[in-house]
Short mmCIF file of C-alpha atoms and ligand atoms in Angstrom, two decimals:
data_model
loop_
_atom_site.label_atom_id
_atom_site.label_comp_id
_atom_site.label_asym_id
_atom_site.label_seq_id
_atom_site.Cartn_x
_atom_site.Cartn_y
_atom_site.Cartn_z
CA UNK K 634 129.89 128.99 87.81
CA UNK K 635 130.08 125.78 85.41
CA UNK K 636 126.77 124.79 84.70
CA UNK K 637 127.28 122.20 81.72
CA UNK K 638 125.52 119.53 83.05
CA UNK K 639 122.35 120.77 84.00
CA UNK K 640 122.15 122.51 80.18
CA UNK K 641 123.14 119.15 78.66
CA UNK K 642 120.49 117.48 80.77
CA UNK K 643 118.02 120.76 79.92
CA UNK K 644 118.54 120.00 76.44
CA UNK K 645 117.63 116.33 77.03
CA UNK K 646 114.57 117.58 78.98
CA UNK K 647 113.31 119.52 76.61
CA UNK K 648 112.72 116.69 74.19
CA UNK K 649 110.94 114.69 76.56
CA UNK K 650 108.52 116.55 78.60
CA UNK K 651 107.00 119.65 77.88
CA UNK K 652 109.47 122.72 78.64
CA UNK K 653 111.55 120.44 80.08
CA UNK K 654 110.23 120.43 83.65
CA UNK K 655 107.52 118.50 85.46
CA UNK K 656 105.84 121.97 86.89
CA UNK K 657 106.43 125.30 85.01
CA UNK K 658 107.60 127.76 87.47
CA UNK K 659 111.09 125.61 87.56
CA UNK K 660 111.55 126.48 84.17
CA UNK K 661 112.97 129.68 85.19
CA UNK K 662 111.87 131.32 81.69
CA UNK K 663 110.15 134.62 83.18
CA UNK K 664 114.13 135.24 84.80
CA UNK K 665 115.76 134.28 81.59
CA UNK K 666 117.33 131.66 82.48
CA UNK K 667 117.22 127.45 82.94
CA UNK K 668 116.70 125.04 85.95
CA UNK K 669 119.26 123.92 87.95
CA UNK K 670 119.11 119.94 87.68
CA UNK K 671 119.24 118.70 91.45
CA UNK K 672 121.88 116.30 92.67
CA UNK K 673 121.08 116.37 96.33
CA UNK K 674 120.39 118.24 99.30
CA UNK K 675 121.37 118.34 102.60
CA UNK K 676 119.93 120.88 105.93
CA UNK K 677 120.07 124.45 104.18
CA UNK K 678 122.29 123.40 101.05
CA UNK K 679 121.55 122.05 97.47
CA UNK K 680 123.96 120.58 95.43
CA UNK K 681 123.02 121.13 91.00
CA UNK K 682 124.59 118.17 88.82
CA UNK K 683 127.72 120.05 88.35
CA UNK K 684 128.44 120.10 92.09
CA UNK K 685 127.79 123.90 92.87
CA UNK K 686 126.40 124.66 96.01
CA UNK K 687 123.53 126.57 97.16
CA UNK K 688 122.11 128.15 100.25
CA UNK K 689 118.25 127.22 99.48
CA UNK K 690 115.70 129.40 100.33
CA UNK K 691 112.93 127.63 97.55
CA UNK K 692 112.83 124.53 100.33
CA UNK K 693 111.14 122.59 97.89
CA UNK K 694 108.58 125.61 97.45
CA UNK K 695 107.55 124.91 101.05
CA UNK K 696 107.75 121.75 102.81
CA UNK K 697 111.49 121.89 104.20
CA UNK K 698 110.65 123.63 106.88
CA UNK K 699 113.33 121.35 108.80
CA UNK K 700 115.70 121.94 105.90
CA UNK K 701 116.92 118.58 103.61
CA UNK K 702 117.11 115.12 104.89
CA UNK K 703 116.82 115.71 108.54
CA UNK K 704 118.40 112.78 110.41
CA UNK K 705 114.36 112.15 112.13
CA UNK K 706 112.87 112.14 109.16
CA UNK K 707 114.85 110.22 107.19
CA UNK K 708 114.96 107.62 109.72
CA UNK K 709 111.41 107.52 109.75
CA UNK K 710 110.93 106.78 106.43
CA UNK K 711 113.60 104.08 106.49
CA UNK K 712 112.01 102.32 109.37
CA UNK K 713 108.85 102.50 107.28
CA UNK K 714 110.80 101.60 103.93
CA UNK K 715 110.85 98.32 105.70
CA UNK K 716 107.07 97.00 106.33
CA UNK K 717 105.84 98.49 103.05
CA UNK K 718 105.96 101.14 100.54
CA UNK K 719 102.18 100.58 100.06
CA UNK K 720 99.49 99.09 101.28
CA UNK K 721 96.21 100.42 100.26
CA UNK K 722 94.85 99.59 103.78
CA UNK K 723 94.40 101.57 106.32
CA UNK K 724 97.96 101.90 108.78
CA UNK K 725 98.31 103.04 112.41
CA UNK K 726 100.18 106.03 110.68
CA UNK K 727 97.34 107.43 109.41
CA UNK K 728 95.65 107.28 112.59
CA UNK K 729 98.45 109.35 114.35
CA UNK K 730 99.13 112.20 111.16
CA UNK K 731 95.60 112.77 111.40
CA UNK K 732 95.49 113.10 115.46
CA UNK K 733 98.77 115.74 115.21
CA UNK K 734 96.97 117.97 113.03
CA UNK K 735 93.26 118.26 114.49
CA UNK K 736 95.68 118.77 117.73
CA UNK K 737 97.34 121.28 116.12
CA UNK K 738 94.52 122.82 114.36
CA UNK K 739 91.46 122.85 116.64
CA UNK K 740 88.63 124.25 113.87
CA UNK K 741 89.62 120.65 111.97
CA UNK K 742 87.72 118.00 114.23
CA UNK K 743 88.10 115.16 110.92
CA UNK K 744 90.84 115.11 108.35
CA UNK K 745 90.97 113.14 104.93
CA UNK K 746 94.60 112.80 103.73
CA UNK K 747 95.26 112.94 99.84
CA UNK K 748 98.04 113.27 97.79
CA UNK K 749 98.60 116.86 96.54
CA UNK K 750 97.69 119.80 98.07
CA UNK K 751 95.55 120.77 94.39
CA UNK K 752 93.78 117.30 95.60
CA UNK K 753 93.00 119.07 98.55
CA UNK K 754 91.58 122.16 97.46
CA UNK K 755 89.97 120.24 94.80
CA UNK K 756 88.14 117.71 96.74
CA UNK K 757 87.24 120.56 99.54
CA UNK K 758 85.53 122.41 97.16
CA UNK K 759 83.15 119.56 96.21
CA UNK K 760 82.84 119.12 99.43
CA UNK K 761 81.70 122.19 100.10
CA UNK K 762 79.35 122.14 97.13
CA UNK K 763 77.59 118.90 98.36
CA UNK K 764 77.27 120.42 101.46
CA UNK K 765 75.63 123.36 100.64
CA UNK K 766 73.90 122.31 97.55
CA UNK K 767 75.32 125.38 96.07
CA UNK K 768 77.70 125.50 92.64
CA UNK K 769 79.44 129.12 93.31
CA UNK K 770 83.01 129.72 94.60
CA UNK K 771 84.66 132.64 95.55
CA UNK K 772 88.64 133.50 95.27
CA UNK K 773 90.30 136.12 95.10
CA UNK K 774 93.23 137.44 92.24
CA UNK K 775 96.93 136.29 93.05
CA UNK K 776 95.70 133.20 95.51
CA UNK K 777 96.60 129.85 93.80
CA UNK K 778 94.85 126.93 95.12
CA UNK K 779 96.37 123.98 93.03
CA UNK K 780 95.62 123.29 89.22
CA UNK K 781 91.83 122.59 89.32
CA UNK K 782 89.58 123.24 86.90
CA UNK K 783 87.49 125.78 88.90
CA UNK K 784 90.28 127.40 90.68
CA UNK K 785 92.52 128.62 87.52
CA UNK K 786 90.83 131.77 87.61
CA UNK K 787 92.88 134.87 88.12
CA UNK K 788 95.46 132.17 89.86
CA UNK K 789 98.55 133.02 91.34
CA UNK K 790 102.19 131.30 90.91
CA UNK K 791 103.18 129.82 87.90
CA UNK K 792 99.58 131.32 86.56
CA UNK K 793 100.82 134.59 87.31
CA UNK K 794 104.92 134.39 86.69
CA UNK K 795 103.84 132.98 83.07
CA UNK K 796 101.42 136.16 82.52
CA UNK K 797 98.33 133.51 81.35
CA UNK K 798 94.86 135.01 82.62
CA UNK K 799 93.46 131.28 82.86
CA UNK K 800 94.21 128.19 80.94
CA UNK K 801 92.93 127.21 77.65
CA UNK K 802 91.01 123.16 78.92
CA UNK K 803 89.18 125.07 81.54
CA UNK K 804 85.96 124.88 80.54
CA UNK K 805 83.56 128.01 80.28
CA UNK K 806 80.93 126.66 81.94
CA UNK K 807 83.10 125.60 85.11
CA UNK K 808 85.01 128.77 84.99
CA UNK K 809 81.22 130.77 85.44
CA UNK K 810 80.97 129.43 88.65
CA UNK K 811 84.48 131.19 90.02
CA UNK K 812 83.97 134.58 91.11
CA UNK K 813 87.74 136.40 91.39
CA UNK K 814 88.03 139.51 93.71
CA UNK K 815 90.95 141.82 94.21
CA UNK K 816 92.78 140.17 98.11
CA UNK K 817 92.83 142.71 100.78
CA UNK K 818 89.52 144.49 99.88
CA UNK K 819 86.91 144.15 102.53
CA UNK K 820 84.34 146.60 100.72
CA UNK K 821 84.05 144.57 97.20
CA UNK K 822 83.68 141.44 99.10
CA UNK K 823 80.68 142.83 101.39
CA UNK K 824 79.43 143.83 98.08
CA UNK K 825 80.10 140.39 95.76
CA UNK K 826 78.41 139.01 99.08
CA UNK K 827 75.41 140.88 99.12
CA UNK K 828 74.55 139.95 95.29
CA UNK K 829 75.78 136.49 94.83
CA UNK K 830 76.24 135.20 98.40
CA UNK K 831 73.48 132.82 98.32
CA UNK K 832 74.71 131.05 95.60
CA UNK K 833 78.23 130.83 96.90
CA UNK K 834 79.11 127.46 98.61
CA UNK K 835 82.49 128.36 99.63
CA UNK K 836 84.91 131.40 99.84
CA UNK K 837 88.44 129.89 99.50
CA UNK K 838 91.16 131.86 100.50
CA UNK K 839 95.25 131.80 101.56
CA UNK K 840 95.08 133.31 104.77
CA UNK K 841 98.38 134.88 103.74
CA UNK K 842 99.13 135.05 99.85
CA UNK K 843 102.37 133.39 99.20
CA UNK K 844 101.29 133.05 95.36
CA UNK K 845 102.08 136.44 94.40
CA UNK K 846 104.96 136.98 96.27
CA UNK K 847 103.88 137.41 99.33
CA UNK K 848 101.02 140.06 100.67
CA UNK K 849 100.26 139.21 104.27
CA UNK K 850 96.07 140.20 105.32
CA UNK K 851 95.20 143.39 106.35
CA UNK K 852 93.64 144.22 109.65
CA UNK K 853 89.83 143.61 109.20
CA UNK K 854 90.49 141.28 105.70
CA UNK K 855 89.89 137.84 107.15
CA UNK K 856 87.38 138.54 109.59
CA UNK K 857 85.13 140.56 107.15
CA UNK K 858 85.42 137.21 105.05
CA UNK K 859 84.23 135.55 108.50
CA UNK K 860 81.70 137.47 108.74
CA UNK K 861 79.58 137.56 105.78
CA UNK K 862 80.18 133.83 104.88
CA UNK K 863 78.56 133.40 108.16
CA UNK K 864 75.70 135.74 107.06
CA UNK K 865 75.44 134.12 103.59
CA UNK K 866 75.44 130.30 104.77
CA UNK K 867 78.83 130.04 102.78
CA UNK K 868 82.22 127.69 103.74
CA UNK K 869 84.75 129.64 104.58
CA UNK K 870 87.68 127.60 103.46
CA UNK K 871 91.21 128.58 104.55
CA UNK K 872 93.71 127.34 102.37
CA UNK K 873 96.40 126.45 104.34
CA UNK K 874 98.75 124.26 102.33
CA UNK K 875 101.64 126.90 102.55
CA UNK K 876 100.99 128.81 105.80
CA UNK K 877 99.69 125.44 108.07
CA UNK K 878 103.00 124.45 110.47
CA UNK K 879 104.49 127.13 108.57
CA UNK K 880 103.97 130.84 110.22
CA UNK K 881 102.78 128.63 113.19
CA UNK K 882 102.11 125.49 114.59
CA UNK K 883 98.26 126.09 114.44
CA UNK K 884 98.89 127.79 111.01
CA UNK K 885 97.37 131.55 110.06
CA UNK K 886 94.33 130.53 111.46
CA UNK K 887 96.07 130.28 115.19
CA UNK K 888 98.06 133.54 114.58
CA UNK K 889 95.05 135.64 113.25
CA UNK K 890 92.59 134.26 115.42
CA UNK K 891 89.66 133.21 112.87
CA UNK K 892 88.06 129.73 112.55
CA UNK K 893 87.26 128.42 109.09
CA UNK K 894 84.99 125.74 108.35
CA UNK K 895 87.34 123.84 106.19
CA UNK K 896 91.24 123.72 105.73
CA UNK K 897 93.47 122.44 103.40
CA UNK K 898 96.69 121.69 103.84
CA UNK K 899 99.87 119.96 101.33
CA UNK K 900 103.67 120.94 101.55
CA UNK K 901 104.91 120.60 105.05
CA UNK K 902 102.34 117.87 106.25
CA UNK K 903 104.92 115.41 104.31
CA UNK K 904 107.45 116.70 104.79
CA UNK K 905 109.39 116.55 101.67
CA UNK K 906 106.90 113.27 100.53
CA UNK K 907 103.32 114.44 98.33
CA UNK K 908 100.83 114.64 100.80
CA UNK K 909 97.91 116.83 100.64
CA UNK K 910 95.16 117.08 103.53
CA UNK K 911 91.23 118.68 104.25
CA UNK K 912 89.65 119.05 107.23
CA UNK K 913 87.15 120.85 109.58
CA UNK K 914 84.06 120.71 111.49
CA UNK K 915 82.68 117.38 112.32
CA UNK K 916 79.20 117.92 110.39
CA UNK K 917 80.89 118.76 107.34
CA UNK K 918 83.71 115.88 107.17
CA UNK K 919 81.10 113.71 107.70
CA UNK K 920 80.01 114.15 104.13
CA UNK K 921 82.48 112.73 102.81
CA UNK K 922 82.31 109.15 101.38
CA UNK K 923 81.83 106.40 102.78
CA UNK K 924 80.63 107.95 105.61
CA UNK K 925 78.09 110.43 103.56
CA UNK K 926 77.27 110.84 99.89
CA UNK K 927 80.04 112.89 98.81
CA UNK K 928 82.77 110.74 97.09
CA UNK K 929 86.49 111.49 97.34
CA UNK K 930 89.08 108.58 97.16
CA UNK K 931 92.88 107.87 96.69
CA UNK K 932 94.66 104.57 95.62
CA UNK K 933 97.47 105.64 97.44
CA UNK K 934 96.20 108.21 99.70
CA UNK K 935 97.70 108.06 103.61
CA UNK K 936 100.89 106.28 101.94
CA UNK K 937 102.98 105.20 104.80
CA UNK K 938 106.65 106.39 103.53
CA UNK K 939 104.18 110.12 103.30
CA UNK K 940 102.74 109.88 106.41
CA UNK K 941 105.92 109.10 108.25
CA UNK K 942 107.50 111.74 106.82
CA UNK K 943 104.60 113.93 107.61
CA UNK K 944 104.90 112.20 111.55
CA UNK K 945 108.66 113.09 111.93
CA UNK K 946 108.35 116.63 110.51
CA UNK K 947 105.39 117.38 112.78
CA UNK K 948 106.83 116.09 115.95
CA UNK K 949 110.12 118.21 115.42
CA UNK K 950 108.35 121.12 114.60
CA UNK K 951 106.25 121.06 117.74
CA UNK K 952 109.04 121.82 120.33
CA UNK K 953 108.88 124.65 122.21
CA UNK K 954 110.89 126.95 120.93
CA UNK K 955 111.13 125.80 117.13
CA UNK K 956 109.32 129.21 115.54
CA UNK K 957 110.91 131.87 117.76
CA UNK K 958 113.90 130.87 116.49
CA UNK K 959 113.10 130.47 112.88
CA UNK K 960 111.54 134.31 113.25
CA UNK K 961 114.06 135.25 115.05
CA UNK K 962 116.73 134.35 111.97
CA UNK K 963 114.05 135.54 109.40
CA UNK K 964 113.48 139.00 110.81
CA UNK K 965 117.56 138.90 110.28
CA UNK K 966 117.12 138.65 106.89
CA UNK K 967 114.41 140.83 106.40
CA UNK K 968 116.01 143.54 107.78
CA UNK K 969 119.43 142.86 106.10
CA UNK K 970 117.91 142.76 102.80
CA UNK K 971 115.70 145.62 103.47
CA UNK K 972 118.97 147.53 104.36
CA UNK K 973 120.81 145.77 101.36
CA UNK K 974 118.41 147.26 98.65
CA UNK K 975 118.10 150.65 100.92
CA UNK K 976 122.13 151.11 100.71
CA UNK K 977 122.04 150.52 96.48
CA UNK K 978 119.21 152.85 96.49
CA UNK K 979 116.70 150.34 94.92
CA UNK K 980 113.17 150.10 95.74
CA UNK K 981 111.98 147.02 97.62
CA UNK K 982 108.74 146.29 99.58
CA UNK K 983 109.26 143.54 101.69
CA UNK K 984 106.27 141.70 103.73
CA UNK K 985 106.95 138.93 105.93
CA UNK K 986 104.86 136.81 108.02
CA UNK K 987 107.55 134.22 110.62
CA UNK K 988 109.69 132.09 107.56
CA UNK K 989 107.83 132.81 105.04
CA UNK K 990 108.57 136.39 103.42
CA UNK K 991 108.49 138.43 99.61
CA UNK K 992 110.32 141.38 98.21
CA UNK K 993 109.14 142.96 95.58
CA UNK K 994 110.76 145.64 93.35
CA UNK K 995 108.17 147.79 93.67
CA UNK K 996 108.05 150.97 96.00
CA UNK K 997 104.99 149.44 97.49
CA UNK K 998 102.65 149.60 98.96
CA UNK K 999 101.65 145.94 97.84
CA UNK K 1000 98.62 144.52 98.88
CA UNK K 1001 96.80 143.06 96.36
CA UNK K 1002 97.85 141.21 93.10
CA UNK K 1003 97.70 144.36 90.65
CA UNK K 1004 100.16 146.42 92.89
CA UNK K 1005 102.53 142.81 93.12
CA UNK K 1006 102.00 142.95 89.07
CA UNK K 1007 102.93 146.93 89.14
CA UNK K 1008 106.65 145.35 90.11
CA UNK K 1009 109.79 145.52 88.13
CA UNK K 1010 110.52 141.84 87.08
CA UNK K 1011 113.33 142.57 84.93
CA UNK K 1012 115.32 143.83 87.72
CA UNK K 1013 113.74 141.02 89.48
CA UNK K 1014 115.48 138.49 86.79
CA UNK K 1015 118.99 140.58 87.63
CA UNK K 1016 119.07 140.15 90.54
CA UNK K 1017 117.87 136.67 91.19
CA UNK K 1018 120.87 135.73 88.47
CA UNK K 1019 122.90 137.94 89.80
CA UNK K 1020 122.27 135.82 93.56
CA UNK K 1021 121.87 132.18 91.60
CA UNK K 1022 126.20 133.72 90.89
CA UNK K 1023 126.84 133.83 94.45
CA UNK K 1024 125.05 130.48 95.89
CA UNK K 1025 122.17 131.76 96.78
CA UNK K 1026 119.26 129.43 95.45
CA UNK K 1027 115.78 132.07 95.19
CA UNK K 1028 112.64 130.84 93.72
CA UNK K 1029 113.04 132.32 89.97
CA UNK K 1030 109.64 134.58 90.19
CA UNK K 1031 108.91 137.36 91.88
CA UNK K 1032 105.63 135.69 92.65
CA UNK K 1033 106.62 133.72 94.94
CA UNK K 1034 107.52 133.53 98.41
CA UNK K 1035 111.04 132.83 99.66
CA UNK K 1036 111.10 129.73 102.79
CA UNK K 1037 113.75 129.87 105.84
CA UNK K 1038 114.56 126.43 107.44
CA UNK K 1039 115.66 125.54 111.03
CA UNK K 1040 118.77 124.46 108.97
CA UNK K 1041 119.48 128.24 107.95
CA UNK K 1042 121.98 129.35 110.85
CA UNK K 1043 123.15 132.74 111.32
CA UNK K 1044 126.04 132.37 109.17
CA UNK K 1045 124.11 131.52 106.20
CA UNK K 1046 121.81 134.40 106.68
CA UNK K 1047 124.86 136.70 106.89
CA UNK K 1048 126.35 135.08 103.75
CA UNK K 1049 123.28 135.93 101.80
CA UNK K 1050 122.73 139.75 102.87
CA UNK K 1051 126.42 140.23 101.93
CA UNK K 1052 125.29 138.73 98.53
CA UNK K 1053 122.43 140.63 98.66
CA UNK K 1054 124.45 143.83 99.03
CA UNK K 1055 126.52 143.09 95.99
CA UNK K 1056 123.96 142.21 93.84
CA UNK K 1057 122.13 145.64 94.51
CA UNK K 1058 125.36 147.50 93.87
CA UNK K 1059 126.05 145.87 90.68
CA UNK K 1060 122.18 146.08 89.54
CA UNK K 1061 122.80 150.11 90.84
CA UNK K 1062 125.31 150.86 88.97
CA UNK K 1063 124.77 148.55 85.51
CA UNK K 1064 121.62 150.65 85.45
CA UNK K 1065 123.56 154.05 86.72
C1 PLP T 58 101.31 124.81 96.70
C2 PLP T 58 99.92 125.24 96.91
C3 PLP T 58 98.83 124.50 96.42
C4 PLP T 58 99.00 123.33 95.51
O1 PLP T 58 99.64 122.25 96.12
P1 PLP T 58 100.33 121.14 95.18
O2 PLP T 58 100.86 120.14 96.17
O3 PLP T 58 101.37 121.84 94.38
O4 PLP T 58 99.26 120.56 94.33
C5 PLP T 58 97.56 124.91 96.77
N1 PLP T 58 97.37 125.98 97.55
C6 PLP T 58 98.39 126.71 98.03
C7 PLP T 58 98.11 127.90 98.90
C8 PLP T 58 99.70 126.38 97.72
O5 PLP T 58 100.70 127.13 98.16
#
């Protein structure tokens, strides 16, 4: 496959911003290779700048959940396009986002809309500082909440596919008041609870890790985290900025049947636009300034052209129907891959949770970020080259999850087992 003219605009890259790329996973260093330069996208193809195609499974790392430039929401936006691309004023919009997602989501009562879902996290956890009056959060190792100060500890994504234990500009002092535990381990939590809990104003968690490829919560995992922030007077804050309208239309929280105090939510919410969202029981919201003391603010926060987007994804989404189908076509691929990997005699552990799945090379079991790190990510690297060959467009880590659309048929799940299944022969017998 000719790929001239994304190098030649690599090369250009490179000069001007840092590693060439506005976000450092799309680098595609940790597979040995360099970014695909995006012409254009349309349902469950993208088109590079030399005009290969791709079946897309990275969706934009999330937020296609209807697949590229679907016909409602692009004619949203254009009808909005046309009063405005900014106001900084409050817009009927707003208004009907927010209404769609505490209808969606019944533990979030209020919702602030921001930009990014890292603005999100960001702005819950002072929230849920000022609440509390406490300065301690909890995480736990693989989860990546955004690129805030106080949550690059032990972070997942490009955090974890770059190998970096924190970042260097993280202050000391604001990294003290993170406390990192392994996911999936209801025992050390009880006991970090126990000692510090009363100094810990939230416990932040994804309610399924899709940071480190993806490890889906064991039975007993999110309620014990329920539990004991109860106990302890702590926020339990579900970050939901992957997994909210993704594994459900009430996100994790619906499907596993726990109630946080706060969520936050980013990727599908805008459906293809930056929007980021937090949100949750009335008392707490109502912190927030200018109703309370806690101050949070956004010149272009709610943007219409966002929240339209946002609007048009949501109401396609909601139709009865829409998720069967979408785990109906991932449970296809699953499987195929499963058997794929199984039939080259390579070692996969695949978790899935509705569209949003991970396989790692790793014999498994993997349920926490050091068994994810125990995988083999040069054979990862082969064979996510070895697919990029064959038009199949992976996210290049094996820390992070892979997204199927509505625009994914049959057919294009079928092409990419087949590809699947050639790629593990050829990795099979190159390594013989
Ligand atoms: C993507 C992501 C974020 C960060 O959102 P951005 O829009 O990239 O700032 C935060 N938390 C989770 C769980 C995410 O998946």
């Amino acid at each position: 496959m000719k790929r001239t003219q994304s190098q030649d605009l690599f090369r250009q890259a490179l000069k001007q911003i840092p590693g060439g790329v506005n976000s450092p996973v799309r680098a595609c260093k940790s597979v040995g290779s360099e970014p695909l330069f995006i012409d254009r996208a349309v349902g469950c193809f993208i088109y590079d700048a030399d005009g290969n195609r791709y079946i897309d499974y990275v969706g934009s790392w999330g937020p296609m959940i209807l697949g590229h430039r679907h016909a409602a929401v692009i004619q949203a936006v254009r009808e909005v396009l046309e009063r405005g691309t900014s106001f900084g004023a409050p817009t009927d919009l707003e208004v009907e986002l927010a209404a769609r997602i505490i209808e969606a989501v019944p533990s979030v009562e209020m919702v602030r809309m921001v930009n990014s879902g890292t603005e999100a996290v960001m702005s819950a956890i002072r929230l849920a500082r000022g609440f509390t009056g406490r300065d301690g959060i909890l995480k736990f190792d693989g989860c990546y909440h955004g690129h805030a100060d106080a949550l690059l500890v032990e972070a997942g994504s490009g955090v974890a596919t770059l190998g970096i234990p924190g970042s260097p500009g993280v202050p000391q002092s604001v990294a003290a008041h993170t406390l990192s535990l392994p996911y999936n381990d209801p025992q050390r939590f009880r006991d970090a609870m126990r000692q510090h809990g009363d100094t810990i104003a939230c416990v932040i968690v994804e309610p399924v890790a899709g940071n480190m490829g993806l490890v889906s919560p064991r039975p007993g995992f999110l309620e014990t985290l329920r539990e004991e922030t109860e106990k302890a007077g702590s926020l339990l804050i579900f970050d939901e900025v992957m997994t909210g309208f993704r594994v459900a239309y009430g996100g994790a929280q619906s499907l596993y049947g726990i109630t946080p105090d706060l969520t936050t939510f980013g990727k599908i919410i805008g459906g293809g636009m930056p929007v980021g969202a937090y949100g949750g029981k009335r008392d707490i919201m109502e912190h927030i300034a200018p109703q309370g003391p806690v101050y949070q603010a956004g010149t272009l926060s709610g943007n219409p052209m966002a929240m339209a987007a946002g609007i048009a994804t949501l109401k396609e989404i909601r139709h009865a129907g829409f998720y069967d189908a979408l785990e109906e076509k991932s449970k296809r691929l699953a499987e195929g891959l499963e058997k794929a990997a199984a039939g080259a005699g390579i070692s996969v552990t695949i978790d899935r949770v509705g569209s949003m799945m991970g396989m790692f090379f790793n014999s498994g079991p993997v349920t926490c970020f050091s068994e994810a790190k125990a995988s083999d990510t040069a054979l990862f690297g082969r064979y996510y080259n070895g697919m990029l060959e064959k038009g199949i467009y992976l996210a290049p880590s094996q820390f992070e999850a892979l997204f199927v659309s509505s625009a994914h048929n049959v057919e294009h799940i079928d092409e990419t087992i087949r590809a699947a299944e050639e790629v593990m022969a050829a990795l099979k017998s190159e390594s013989g």
